[in-house]
GROMACS .gro file of C-alpha atoms in nm:
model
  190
    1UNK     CA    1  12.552   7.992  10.343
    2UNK     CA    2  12.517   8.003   9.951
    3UNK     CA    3  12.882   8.114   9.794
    4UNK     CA    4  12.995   8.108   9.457
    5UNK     CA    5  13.302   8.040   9.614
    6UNK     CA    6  13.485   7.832   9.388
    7UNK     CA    7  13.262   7.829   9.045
    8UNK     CA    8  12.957   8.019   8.928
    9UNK     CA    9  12.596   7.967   9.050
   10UNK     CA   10  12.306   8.034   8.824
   11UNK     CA   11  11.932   7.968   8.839
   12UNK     CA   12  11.887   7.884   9.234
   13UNK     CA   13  11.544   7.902   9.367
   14UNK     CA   14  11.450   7.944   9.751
   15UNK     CA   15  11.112   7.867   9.780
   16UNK     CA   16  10.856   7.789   9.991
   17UNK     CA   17  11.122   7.711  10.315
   18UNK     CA   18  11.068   7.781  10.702
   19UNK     CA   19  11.440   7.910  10.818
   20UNK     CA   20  11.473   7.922  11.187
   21UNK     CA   21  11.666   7.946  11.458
   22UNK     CA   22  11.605   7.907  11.811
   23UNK     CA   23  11.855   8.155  11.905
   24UNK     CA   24  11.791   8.525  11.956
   25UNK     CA   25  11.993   8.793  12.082
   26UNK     CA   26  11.835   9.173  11.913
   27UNK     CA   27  12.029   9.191  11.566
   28UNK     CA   28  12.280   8.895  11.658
   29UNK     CA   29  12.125   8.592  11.554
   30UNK     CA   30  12.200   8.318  11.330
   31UNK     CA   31  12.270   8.342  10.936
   32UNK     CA   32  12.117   8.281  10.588
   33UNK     CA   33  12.389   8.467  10.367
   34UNK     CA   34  12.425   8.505  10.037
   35UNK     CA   35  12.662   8.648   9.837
   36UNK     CA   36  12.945   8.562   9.574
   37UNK     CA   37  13.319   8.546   9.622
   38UNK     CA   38  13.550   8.464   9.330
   39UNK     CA   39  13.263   8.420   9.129
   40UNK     CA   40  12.927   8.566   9.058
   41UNK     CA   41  12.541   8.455   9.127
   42UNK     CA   42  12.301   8.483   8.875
   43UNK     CA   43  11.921   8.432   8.863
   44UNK     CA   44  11.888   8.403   9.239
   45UNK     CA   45  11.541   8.357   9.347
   46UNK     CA   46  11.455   8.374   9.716
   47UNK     CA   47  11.041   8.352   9.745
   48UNK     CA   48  10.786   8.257   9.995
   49UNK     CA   49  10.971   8.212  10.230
   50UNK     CA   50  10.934   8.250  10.661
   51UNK     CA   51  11.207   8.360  10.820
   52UNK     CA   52  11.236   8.333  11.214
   53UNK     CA   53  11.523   8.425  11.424
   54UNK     CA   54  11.743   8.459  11.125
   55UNK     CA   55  11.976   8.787  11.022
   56UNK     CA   56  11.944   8.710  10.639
   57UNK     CA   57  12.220   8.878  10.464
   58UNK     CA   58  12.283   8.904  10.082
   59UNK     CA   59  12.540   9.063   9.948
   60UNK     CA   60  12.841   9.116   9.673
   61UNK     CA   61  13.061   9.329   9.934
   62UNK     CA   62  13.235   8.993  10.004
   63UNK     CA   63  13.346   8.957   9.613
   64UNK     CA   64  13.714   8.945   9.529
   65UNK     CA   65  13.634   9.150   9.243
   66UNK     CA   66  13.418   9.426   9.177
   67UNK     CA   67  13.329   9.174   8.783
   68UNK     CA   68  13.172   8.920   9.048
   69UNK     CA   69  12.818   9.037   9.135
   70UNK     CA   70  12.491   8.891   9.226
   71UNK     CA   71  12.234   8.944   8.873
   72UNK     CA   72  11.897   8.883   8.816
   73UNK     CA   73  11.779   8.874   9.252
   74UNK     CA   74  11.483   8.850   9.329
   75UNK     CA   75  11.312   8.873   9.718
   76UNK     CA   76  10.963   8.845   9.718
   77UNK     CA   77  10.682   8.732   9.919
   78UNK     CA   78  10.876   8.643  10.248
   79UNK     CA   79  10.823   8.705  10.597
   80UNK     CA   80  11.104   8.850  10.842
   81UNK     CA   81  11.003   8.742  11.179
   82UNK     CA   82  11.220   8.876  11.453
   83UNK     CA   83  11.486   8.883  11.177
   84UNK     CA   84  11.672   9.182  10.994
   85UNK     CA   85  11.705   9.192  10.623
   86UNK     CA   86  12.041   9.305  10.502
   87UNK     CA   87  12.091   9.414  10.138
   88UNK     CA   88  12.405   9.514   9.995
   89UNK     CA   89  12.434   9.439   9.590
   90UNK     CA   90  12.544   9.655   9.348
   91UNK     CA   91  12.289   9.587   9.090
   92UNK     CA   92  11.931   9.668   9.066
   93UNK     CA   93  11.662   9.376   9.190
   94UNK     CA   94  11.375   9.301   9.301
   95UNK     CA   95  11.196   9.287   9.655
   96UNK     CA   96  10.866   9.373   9.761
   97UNK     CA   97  10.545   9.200   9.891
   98UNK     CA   98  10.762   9.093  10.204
   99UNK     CA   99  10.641   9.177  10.595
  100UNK     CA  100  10.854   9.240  10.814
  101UNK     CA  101  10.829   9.252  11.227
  102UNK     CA  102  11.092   9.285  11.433
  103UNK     CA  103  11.044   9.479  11.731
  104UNK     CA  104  11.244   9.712  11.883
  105UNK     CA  105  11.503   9.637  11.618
  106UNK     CA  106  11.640   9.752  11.247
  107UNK     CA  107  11.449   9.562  11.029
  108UNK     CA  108  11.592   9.627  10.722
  109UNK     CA  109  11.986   9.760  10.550
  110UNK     CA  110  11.998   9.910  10.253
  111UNK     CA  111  12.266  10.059  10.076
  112UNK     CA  112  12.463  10.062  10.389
  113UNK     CA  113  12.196  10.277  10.572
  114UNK     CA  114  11.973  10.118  10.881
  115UNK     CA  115  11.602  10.160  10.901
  116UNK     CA  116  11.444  10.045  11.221
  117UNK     CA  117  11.080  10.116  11.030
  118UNK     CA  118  10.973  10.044  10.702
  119UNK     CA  119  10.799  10.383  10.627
  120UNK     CA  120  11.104  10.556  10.667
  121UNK     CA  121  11.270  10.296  10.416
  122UNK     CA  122  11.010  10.377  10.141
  123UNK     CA  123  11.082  10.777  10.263
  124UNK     CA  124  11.403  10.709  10.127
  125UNK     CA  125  11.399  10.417   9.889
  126UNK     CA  126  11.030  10.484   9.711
  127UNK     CA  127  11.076  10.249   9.387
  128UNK     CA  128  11.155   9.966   9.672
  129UNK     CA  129  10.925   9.701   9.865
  130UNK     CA  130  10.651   9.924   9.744
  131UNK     CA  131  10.372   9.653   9.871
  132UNK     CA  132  10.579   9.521  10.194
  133UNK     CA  133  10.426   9.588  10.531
  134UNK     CA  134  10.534   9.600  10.876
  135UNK     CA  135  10.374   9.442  11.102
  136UNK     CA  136  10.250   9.152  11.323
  137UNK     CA  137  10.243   8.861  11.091
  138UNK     CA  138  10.025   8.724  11.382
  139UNK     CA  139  10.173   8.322  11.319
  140UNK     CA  140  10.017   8.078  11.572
  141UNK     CA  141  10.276   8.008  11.788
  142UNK     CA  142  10.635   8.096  11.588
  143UNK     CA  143  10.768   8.011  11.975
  144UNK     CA  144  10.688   7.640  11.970
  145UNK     CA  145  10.772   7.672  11.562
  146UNK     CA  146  10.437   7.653  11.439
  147UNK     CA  147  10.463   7.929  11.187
  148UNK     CA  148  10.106   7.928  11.013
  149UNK     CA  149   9.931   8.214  10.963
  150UNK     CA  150   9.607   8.306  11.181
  151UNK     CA  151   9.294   8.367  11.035
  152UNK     CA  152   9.360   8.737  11.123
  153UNK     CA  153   9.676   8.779  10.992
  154UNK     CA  154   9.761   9.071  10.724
  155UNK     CA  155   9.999   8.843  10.535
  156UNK     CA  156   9.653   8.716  10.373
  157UNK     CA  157   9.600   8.789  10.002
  158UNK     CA  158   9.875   9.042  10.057
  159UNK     CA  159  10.114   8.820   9.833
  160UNK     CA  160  10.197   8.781   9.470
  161UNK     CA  161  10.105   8.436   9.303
  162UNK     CA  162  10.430   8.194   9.312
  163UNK     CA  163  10.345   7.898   9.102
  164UNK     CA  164  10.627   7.726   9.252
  165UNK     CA  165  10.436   7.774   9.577
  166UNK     CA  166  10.137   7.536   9.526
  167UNK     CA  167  10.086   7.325   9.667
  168UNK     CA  168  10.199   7.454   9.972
  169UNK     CA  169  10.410   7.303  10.295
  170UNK     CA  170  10.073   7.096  10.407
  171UNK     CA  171   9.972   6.999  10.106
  172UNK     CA  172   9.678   7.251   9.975
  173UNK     CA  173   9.682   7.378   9.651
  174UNK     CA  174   9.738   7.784   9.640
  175UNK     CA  175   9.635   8.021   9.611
  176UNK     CA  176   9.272   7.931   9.759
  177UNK     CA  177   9.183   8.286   9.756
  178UNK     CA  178   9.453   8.559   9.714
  179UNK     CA  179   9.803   8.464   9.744
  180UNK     CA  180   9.982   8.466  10.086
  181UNK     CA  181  10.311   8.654  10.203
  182UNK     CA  182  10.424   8.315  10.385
  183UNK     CA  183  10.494   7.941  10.268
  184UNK     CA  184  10.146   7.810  10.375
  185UNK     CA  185   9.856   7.951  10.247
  186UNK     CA  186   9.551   8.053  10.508
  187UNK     CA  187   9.207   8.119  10.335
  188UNK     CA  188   8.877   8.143  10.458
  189UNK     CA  189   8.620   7.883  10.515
  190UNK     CA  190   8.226   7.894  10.449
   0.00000   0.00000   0.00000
């Protein structure tokens, strides 16, 4: 859980992390929230990322006062695997270029609203996640926690470039081709 709970937070960057859990239960799962309290959160960067099993939630609805807001967000290039996105700040940011798969499930909240597929999100939203997909991110074996991209997945070269992001988790310098939605880059040999 990342709070400005007691004093301001400015210029925090998640990149390039594998969040997990092993616990599942349809939308109840375990936490990655965000969101400020008697304080606000500015220049939050959360970017090439995987999460699995994980209800990520950011949001100012928590704020003791409307002044303390999240500013200058941005959620791009992550994957949502078996995990629901919930958005609610106040101000404008950014997010696209993410995948998201969770089926049989909401994938996504958005201004209080619940979208169980993307296309009706972008039906509804159309300046948002103009470049995110849904679909099978088609990892190895997310299961045993091995959350690399096959060589048929469509999170390759579907990704903006993340400088931040090379080299990657194993080591390899990115992008090798096109960038990656994910946190290790797959690209083709031969």
């Amino acid at each position: 859980y990342l709070s400005a709970e007691w004093s301001y937070i400015r210029n925090v960057e998640v990149i390039g992390n594998v969040v997990w859990s092993d616990q599942y239960t349809g939308q109840s799962v375990t936490g990655f929230n965000i969101g400020p309290n008697v304080a606000d959160i500015t220049n939050l960067r959360i970017e090439g990322n995987t999460f699995y099993n994980v209800r990520t939630l950011v949001t100012d609805g928590y704020a003791q006062s409307p002044a303390f807001r999240i500013t200058g967000l941005k959620i791009n290039n992550n994957i949502f695997y078996n995990s629901l996105f919930q958005e609610g700040v106040v101000n404008d940011f950014e997010s696209d270029y993410n995948l998201f798969y969770n089926p049989g499930n909401d994938i996504i909240t958005w201004n209080g609203n619940w979208y169980g597929d993307l296309a009706t999100f972008k039906a509804q939203n159309p300046t948002a996640q103009q470049h995110s997909v849904q679909v099978d991110p088609k990892l190895f074996n997310p299961a045993a926690f091995d959350f690399r991209l096959t060589a048929t997945s469509p999170a390759i070269d579907r990704g903006m470039t993340i400088p931040e992001l090379s080299p990657d988790l194993t080591g390899t310098l990115r992008p090798q081709d096109g960038p990656d939605v994910d946190t290790i880059d797959q690209f083709d040999i031969g």
